[in-house]
Coordinates of C-alpha atoms in Angstrom, one line a residue:
X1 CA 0.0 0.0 0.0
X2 CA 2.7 2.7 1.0
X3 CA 4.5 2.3 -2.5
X4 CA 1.0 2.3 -4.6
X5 CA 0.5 5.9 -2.2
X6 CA 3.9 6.7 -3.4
X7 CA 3.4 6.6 -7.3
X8 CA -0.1 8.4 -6.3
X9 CA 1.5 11.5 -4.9
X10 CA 3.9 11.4 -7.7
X11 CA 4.2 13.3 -10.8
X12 CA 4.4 10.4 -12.3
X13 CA 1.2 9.5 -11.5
X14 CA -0.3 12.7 -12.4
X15 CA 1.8 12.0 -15.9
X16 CA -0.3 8.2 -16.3
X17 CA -3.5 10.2 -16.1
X18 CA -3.0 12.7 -19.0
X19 CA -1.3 10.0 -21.1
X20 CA -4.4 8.0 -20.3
X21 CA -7.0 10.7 -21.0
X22 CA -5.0 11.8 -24.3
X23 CA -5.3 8.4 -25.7
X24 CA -9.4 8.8 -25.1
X25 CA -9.7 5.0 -24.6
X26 CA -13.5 5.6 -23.4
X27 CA -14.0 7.4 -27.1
X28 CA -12.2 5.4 -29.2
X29 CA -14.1 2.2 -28.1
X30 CA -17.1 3.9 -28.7
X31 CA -16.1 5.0 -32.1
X32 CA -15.2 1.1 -32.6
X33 CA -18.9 0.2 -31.3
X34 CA -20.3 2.8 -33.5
X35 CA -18.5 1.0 -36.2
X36 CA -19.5 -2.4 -35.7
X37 CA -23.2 -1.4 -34.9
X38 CA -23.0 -0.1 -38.9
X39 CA -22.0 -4.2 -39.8
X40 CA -25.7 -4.6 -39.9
X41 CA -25.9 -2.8 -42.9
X42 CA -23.3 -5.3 -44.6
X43 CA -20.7 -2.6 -45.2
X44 CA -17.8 -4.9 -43.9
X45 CA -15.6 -3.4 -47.0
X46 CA -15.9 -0.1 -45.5
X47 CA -15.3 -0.4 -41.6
X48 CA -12.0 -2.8 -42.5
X49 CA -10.7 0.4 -44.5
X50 CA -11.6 2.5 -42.1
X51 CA -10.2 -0.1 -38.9
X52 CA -7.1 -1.2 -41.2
X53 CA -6.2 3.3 -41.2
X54 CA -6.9 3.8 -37.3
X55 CA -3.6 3.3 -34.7
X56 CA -4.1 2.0 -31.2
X57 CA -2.3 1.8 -27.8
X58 CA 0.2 -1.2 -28.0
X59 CA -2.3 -2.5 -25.0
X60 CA -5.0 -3.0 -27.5
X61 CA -2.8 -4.5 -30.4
X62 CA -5.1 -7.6 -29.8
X63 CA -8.1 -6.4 -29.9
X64 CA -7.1 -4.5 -32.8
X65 CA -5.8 -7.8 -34.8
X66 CA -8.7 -9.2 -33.7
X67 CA -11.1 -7.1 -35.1
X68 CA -8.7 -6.6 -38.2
X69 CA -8.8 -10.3 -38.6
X70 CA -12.4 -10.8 -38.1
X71 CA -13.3 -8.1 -41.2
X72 CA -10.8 -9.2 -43.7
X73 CA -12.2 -12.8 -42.9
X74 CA -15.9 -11.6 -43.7
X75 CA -14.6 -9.5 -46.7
X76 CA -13.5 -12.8 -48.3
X77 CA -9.4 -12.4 -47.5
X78 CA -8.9 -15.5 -45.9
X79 CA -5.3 -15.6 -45.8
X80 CA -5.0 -12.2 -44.5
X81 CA -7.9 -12.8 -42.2
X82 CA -5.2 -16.0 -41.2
X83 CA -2.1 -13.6 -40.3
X84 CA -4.5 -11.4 -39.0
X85 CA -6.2 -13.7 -36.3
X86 CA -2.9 -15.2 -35.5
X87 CA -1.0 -12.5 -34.8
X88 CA -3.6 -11.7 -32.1
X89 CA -3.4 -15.3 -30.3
X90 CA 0.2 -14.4 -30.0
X91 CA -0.3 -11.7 -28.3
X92 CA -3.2 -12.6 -26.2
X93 CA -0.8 -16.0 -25.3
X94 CA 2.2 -13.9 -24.6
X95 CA -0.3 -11.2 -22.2
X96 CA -0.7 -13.9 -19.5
X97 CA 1.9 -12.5 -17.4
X98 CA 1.3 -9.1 -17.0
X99 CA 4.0 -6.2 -16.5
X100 CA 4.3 -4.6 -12.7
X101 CA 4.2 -1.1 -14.3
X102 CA 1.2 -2.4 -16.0
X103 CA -1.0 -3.3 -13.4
X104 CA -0.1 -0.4 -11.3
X105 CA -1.3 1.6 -14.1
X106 CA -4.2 -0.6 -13.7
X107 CA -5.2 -0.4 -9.9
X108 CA -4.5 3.1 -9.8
X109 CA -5.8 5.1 -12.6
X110 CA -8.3 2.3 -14.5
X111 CA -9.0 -0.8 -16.6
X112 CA -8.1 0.4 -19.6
X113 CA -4.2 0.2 -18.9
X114 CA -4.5 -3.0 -19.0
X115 CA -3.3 -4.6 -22.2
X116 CA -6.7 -6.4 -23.5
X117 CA -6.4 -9.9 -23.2
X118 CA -10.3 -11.2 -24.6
X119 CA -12.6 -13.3 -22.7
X120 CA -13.0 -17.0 -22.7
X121 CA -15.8 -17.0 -25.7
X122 CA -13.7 -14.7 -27.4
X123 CA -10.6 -17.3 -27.7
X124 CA -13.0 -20.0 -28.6
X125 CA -14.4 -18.0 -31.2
X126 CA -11.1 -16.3 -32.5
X127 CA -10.4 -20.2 -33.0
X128 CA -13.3 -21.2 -35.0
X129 CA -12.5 -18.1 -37.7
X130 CA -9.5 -19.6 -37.8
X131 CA -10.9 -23.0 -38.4
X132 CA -13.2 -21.2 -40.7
X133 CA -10.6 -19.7 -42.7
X134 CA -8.0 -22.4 -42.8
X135 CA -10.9 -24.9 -45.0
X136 CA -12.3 -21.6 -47.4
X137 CA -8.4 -21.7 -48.3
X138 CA -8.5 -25.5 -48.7
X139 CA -6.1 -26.5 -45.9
X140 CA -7.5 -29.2 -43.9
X141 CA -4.3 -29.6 -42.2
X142 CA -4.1 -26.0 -40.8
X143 CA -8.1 -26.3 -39.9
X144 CA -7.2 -30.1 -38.2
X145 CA -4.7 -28.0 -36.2
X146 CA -6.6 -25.1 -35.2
X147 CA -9.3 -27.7 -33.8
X148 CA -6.4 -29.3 -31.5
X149 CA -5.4 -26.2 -30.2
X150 CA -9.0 -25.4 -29.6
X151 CA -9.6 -28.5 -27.3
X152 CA -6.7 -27.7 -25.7
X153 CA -8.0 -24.5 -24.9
X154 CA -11.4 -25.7 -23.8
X155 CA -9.7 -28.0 -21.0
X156 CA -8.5 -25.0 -19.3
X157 CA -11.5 -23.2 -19.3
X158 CA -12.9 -23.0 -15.4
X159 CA -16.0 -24.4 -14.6
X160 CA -18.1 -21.0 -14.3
X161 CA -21.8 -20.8 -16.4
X162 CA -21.5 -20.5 -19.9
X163 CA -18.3 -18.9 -20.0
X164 CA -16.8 -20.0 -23.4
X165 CA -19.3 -22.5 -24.1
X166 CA -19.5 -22.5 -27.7
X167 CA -21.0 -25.2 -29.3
X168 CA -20.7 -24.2 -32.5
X169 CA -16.9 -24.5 -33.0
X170 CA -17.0 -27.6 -31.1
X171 CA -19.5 -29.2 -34.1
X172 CA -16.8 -27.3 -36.8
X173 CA -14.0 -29.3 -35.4
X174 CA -16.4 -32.5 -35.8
X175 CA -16.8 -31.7 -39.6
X176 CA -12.9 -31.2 -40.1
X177 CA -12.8 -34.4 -38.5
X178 CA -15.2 -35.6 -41.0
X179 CA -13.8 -34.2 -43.9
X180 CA -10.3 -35.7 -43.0
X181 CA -12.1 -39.4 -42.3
X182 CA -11.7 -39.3 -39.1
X183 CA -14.8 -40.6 -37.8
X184 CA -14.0 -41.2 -34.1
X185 CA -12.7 -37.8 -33.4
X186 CA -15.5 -36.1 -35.1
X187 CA -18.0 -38.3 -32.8
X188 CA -15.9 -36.9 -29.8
X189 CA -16.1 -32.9 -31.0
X190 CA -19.9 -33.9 -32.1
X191 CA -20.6 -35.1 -28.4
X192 CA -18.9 -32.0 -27.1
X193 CA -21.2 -29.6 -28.7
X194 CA -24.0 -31.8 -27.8
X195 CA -22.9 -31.9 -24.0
X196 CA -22.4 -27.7 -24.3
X197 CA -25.8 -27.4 -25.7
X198 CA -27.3 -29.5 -23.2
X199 CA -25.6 -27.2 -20.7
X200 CA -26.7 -23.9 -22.4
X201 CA -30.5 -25.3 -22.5
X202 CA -30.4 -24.9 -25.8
X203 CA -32.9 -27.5 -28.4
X204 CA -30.3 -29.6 -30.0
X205 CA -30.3 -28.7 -33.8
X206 CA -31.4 -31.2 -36.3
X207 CA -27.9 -31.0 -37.8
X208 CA -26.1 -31.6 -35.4
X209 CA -28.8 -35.2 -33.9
X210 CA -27.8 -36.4 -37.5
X211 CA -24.4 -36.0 -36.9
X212 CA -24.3 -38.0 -33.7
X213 CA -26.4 -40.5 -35.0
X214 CA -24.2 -40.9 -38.4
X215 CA -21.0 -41.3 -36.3
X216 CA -22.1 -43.5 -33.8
X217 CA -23.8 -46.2 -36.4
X218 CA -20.7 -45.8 -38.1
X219 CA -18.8 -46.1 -35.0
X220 CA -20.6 -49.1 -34.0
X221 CA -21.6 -47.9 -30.9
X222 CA -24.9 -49.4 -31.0
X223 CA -25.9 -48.7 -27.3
X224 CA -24.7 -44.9 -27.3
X225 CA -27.0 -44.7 -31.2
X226 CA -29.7 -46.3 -29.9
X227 CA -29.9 -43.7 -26.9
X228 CA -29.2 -41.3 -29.5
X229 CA -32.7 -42.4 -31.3
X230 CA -34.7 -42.4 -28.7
X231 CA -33.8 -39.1 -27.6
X232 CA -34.4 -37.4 -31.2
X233 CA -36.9 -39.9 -32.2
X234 CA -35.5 -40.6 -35.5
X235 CA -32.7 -42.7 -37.0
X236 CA -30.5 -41.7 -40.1
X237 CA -29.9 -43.7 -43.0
X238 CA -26.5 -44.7 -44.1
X239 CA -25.4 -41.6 -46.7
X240 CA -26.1 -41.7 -50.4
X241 CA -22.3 -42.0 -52.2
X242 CA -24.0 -40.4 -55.0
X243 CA -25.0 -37.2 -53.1
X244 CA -23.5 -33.6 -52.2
X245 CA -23.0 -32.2 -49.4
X246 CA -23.4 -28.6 -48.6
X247 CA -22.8 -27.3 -45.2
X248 CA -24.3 -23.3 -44.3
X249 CA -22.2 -21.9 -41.4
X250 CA -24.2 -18.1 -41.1
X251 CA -22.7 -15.6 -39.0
X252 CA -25.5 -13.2 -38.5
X253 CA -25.7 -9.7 -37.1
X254 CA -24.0 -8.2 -34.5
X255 CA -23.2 -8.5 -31.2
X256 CA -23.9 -6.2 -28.0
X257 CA -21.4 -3.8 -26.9
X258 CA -20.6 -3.4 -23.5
X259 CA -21.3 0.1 -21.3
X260 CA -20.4 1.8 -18.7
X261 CA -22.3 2.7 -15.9
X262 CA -21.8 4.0 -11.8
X263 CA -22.4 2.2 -8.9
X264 CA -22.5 4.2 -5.5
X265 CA -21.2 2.1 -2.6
X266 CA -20.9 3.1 0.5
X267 CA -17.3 2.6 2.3
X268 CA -17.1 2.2 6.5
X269 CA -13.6 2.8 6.3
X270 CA -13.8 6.2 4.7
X271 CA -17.1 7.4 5.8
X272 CA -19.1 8.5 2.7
X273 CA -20.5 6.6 -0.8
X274 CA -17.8 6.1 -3.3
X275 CA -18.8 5.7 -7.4
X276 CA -17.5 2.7 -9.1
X277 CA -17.1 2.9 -12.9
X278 CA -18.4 -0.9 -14.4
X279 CA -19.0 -2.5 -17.7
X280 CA -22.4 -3.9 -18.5
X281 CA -24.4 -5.3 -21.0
X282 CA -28.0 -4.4 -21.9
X283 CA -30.7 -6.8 -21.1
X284 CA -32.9 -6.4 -23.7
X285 CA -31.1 -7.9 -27.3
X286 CA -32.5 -9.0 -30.2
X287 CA -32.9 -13.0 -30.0
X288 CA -31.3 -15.0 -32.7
X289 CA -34.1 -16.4 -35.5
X290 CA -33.5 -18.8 -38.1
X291 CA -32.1 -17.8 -41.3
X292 CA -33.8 -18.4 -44.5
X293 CA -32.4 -19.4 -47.7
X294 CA -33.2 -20.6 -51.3
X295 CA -32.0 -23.6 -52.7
X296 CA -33.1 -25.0 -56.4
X297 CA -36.5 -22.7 -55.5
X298 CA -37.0 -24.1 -51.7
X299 CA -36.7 -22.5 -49.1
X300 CA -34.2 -23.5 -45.9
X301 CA -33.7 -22.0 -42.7
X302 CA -30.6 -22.6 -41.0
X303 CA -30.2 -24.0 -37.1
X304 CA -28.9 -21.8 -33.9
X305 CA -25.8 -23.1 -31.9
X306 CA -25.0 -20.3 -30.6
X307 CA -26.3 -17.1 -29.5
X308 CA -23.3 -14.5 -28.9
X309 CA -25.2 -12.8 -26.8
X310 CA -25.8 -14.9 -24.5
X311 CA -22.0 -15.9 -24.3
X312 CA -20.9 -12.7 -24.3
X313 CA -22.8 -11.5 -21.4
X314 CA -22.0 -14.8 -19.2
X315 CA -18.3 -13.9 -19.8
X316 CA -19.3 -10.9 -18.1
X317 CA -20.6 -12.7 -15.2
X318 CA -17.9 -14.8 -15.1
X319 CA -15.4 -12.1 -14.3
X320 CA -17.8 -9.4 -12.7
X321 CA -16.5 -10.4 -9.1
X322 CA -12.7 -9.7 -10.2
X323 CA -14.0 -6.2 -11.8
X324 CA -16.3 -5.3 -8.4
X325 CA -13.2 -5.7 -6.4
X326 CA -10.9 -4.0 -8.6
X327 CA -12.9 -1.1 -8.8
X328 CA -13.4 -1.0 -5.1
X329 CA -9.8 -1.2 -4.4
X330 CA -8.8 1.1 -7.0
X331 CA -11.5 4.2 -5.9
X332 CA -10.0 3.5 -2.2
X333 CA -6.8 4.3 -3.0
X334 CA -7.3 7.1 -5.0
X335 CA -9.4 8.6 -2.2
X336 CA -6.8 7.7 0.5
X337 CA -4.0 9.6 -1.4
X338 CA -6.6 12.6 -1.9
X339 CA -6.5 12.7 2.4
X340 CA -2.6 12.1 2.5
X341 CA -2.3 14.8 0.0
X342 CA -4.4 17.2 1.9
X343 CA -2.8 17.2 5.1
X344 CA 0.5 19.0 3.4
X345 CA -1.7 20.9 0.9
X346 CA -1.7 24.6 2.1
X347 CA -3.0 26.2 -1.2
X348 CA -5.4 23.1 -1.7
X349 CA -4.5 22.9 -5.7
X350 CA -2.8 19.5 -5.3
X351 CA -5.7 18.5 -3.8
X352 CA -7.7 19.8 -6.7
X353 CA -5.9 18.5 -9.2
X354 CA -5.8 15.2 -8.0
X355 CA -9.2 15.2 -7.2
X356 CA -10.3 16.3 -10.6
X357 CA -8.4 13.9 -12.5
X358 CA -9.5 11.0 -9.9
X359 CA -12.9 10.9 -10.9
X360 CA -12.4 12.1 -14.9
X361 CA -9.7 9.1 -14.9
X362 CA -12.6 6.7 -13.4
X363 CA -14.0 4.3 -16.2
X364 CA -14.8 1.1 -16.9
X365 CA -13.3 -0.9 -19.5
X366 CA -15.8 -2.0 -22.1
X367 CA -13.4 -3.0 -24.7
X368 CA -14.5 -6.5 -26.5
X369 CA -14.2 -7.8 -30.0
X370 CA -17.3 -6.3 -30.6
X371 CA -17.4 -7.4 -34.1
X372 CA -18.5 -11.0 -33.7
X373 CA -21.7 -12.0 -35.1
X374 CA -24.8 -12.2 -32.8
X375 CA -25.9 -15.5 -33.6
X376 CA -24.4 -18.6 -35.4
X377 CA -26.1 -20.8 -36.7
X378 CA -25.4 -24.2 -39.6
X379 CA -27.6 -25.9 -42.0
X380 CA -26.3 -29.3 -44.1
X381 CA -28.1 -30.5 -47.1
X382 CA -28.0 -33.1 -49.4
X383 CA -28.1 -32.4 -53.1
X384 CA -27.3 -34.4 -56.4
X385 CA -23.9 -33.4 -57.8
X386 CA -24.1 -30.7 -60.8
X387 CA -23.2 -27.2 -61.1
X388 CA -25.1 -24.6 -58.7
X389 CA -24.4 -21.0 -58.2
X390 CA -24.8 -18.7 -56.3
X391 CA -27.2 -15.5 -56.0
X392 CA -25.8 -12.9 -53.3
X393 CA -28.6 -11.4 -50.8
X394 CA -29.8 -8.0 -52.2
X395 CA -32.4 -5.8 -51.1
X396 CA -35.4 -7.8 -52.3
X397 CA -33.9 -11.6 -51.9
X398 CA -32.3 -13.9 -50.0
X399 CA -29.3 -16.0 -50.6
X400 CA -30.5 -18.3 -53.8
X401 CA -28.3 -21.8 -54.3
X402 CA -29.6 -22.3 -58.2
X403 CA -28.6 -24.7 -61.3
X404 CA -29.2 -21.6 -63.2
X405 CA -26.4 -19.3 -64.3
X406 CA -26.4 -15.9 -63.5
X407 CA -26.2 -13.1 -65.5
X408 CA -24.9 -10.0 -64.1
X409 CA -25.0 -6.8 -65.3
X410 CA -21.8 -4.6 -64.9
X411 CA -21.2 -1.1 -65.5
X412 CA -17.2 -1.0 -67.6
X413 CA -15.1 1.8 -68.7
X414 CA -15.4 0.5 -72.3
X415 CA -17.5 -1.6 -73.8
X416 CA -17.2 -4.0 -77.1
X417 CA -20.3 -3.0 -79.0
X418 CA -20.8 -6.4 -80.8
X419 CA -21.7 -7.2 -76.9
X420 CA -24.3 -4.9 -76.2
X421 CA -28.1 -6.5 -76.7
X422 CA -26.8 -9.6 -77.7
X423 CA -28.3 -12.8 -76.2
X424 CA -27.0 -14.4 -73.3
X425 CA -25.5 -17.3 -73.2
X426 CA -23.1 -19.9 -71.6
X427 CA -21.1 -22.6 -73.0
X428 CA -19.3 -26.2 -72.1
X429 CA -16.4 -24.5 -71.4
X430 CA -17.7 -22.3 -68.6
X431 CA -18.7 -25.3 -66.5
X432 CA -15.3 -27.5 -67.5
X433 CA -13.1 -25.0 -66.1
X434 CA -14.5 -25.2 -62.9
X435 CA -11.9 -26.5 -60.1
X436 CA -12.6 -28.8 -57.6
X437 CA -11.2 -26.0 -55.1
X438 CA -12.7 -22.9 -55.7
X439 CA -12.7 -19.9 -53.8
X440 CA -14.2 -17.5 -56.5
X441 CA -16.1 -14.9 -54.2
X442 CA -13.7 -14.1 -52.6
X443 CA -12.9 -10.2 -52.6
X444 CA -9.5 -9.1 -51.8
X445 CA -6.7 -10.8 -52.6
X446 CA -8.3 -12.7 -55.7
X447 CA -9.2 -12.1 -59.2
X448 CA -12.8 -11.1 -58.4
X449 CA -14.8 -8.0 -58.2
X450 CA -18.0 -6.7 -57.4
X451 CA -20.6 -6.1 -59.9
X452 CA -22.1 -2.9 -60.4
X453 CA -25.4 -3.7 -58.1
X454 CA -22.6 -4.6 -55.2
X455 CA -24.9 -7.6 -54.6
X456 CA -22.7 -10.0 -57.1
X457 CA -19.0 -11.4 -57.2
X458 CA -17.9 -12.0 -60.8
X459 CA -14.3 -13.0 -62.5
X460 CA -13.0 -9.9 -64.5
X461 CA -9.1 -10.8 -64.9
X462 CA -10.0 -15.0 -65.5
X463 CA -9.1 -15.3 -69.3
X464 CA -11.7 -18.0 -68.9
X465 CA -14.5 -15.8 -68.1
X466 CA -17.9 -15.8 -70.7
X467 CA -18.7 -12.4 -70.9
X468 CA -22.1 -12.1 -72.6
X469 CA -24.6 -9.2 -73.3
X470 CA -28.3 -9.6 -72.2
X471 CA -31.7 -8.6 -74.4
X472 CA -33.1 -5.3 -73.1
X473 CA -30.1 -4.2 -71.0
X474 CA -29.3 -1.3 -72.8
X475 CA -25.1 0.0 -73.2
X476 CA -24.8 -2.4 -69.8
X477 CA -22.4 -5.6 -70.6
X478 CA -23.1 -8.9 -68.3
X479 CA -20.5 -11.3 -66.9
X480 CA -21.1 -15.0 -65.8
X481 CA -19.0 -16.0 -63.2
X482 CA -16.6 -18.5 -64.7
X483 CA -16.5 -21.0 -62.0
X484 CA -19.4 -22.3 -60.9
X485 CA -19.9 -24.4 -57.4
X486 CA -19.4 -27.4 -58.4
X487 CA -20.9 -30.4 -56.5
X488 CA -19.1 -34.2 -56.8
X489 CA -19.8 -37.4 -55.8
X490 CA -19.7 -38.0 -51.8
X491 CA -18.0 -34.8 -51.7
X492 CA -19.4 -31.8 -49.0
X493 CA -19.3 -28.3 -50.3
X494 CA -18.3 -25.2 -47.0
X495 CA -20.5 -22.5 -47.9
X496 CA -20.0 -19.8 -45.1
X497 CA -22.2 -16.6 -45.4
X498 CA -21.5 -13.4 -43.1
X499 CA -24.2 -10.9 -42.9
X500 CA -21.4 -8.5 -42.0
X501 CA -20.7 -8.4 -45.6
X502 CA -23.9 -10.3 -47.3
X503 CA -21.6 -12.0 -49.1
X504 CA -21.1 -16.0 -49.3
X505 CA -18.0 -17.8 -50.3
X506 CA -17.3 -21.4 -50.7
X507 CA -15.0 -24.0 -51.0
X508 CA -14.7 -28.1 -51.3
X509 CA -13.3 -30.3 -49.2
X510 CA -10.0 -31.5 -50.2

């Protein structure tokens, strides 16, 4: 106590303060929640140019990465999304051991010194982008290891609610699993997200009952399937070698910021009510709802595993006796040096000062990765193999999985005039030079653009590209995206949508 009174009554103290107030932590996270709030309107391209320009405090270089990682991710830059999101789980890793200077800084002045470390949700989400990412670039090996390090993480999360309970990349790592043949482990990962949801209260998803009971016939575990069946009341059949598979992971909206707000307690050992600044969430949020979505003309509706919400607001919970004394301890202190400075304060402007900048310096930290969906939710399909494609979401339709090519108007600098009001058409040639691994909507770092309506992805540097002219589109050429999704034999299609961006992009298993 005498050496935390001692860096109170210095100048150096006085010196933390300003440098604290001059970095407007409080006002830059709200600029960053004002930010993510606009991610409803699917303008993901423009918040990561805006994030990617902004610097921040080397004590929020994760949260920074985080949220850097998270927006190239949804804009359809995988790879950079990759560097992105690990850079962050290097530094969160390497923040376990906390500087002295650091959490002085800390118990004195506020949270906010504090280098920002995410909660336990947060890891297990910042691992399922990751997991995410890794198969939409066709690396099964990266995903595989990204689910190891995520189990790993899960063991050391304490036993406190919901607290990093998220099914959703638990039933991921089952489909990596899956895609890599390893049916035991994904029965494992399938019965951990079924054990989490079970916890959470939440109705297991169809999906994910499938799931179980396709591993565990497979399996042969013929007590554990036949549980499994009377639990569900259904059984599955065997799967159809000659079927698709195409799995729907939605990340949709956005979710809830933290706030700040005062708590007056009242203290026996200094004789009057102190305020405490803390972080809270709202109560009233908008409850996740089933997705819908076309495919061949029907409509789907994808299946909630998680609602981020929810998880978001248990971390809060979790750690909410950690913060309350914190905050207790650090107000004390500050008002204990005001008396110590008051007895040799003659003029009583120290005792202003300090006084002034006590209160002003008192906030609560609210920082989060406040760009993570509000809900997550998965749908899995079976389909005969062909070439679909893909209609984006637009003002006045959903996302469309069709056998029907597109065509796209564009708006181009120049335009061939033997083009314009032709007919439209595709060839042979379109549907050959489709790749088994395809990543074609994918916007930065790729050969892709956005068509003029901003509500379609088409190839405009692919030499293989059919670009057509449509009847009654006057002076406006069309393009056909030359590379179709392309369903195979026994083979399961990633389709992972973000309503961040309203954009989808796909993949195939290797």
């Amino acid at each position: 106590m005498k050496a935390v009174l001692t860096f109170l009554r210095s100048r150096r103290y006085l010196a933390v303060i300003v440098f604290s107030l001059l970095q407007g932590c409080s006002l830059q996270q709200h600029q960053l929640n004002d930010l993510a709030q606009t991610l409803d309107n699917g303008n993901a391209s423009q918040v990561l140019a805006d994030v990617a320009q902004r610097e921040y405090p080397e004590r929020d270089l994760a949260q920074y990465k985080l949220t850097l990682g998270l927006l190239r991710a949804v804009n359809g830059d995988f790879a950079g999304g990759i560097r992105e999101l690990q850079a962050a789980k290097t530094e969160i890793n390497q923040l376990q051991a906390l500087s002295v200077s650091e959490n002085i800084g800390a118990v004195t002045v506020n949270e906010t010194l504090r280098s920002y470390t995410s909660t336990a949700s947060e890891r297990m989400l910042l691992q399922q982008l990751l997991i995410l990412s890794y198969l939409m670039e066709d690396d099964l090996d990266g995903a595989r290891v990204e689910v190891l390090q995520m189990q790993e993480l899960a063991k050391g999360l304490s036993d406190n609610g919901l607290s990093g309970l998220v099914s959703s990349s638990y039933y991921l790592g089952g489909l990596v699993y899956e895609l890599g043949g390893e049916t035991d482990n994904a029965m494992i990962s399938y019965r951990q997200a079924y054990q989490v949801m079970q916890t959470s209260k939440i109705k297991i998803p169809r999906v994910l009952q499938d799931s179980l009971l396709l591993a565990s016939k497979q399996l042969g575990l013929s007590s554990e399937h036949a549980k499994y069946v009377k639990k569900f009341g259904h059984d599955v059949k065997s799967p159809d070698r000659s079927k698709s598979q195409l799995v729907l992971v939605y990340w949709g909206g956005v979710v809830s910021a933290k706030q700040q707000r005062y708590l007056s307690v009242y203290v026996p050992s200094l004789g009057y009510n102190i305020s405490l600044a803390l972080p809270y969430y709202d109560n009233d949020y908008v409850k996740p709802v089933p997705w819908r979505f076309s495919v061949l003309g029907k409509t789907a509706e994808t299946e909630i595993f998680d609602d981020v919400n929810l998880l978001a607001r248990a971390d809060l919970d979790a750690e909410s006796a950690d913060i309350y004394a914190a905050a207790l301890a650090r107000v004390i202190i500050k008002q204990t040096a005001l008396h110590e400075v008051k007895k040799n304060d003659e003029g009583g402007l120290a005792t202003l000062l300090l006084n002034v900048t006590s209160m002003v310096s008192e906030m609560a930290d609210v920082r989060s990765w406040n760009m993570l969906p509000a809900s997550i939710q998965v749908q899995r399909l079976a389909l005969d193999p062909g070439a679909y494609y893909l209609q984006q979401p637009s003002q006045t339709r959903g996302l469309s999985v069709t056998d029907i090519a597109p065509v796209i108007p564009v708006l181009a600098a120049s335009v061939d005039p033997t083009l314009v009001n032709a007919t439209a058409s595709i060839t042979d040639k379109t549907s050959n030079s489709a790749a088994e691994s395809d990543n074609g909507f994918s916007l930065p770092q790729s050969n892709t653009t956005l068509a003029n309506d901003k509500d379609n992805l088409v190839s405009m540097d692919d030499p293989s590209s059919e670009t057509v002219a449509m009847t009654n589109i006057t002076d406006v050429p069309v393009v056909v995206s030359a590379k179709p999704l392309l369903l195979k034999p026994g083979k399961t299609v990633l389709l992972f949508y973000s309503s961040a961006a309203k954009k989808a992009y796909y993949t195939l298993s290797p």
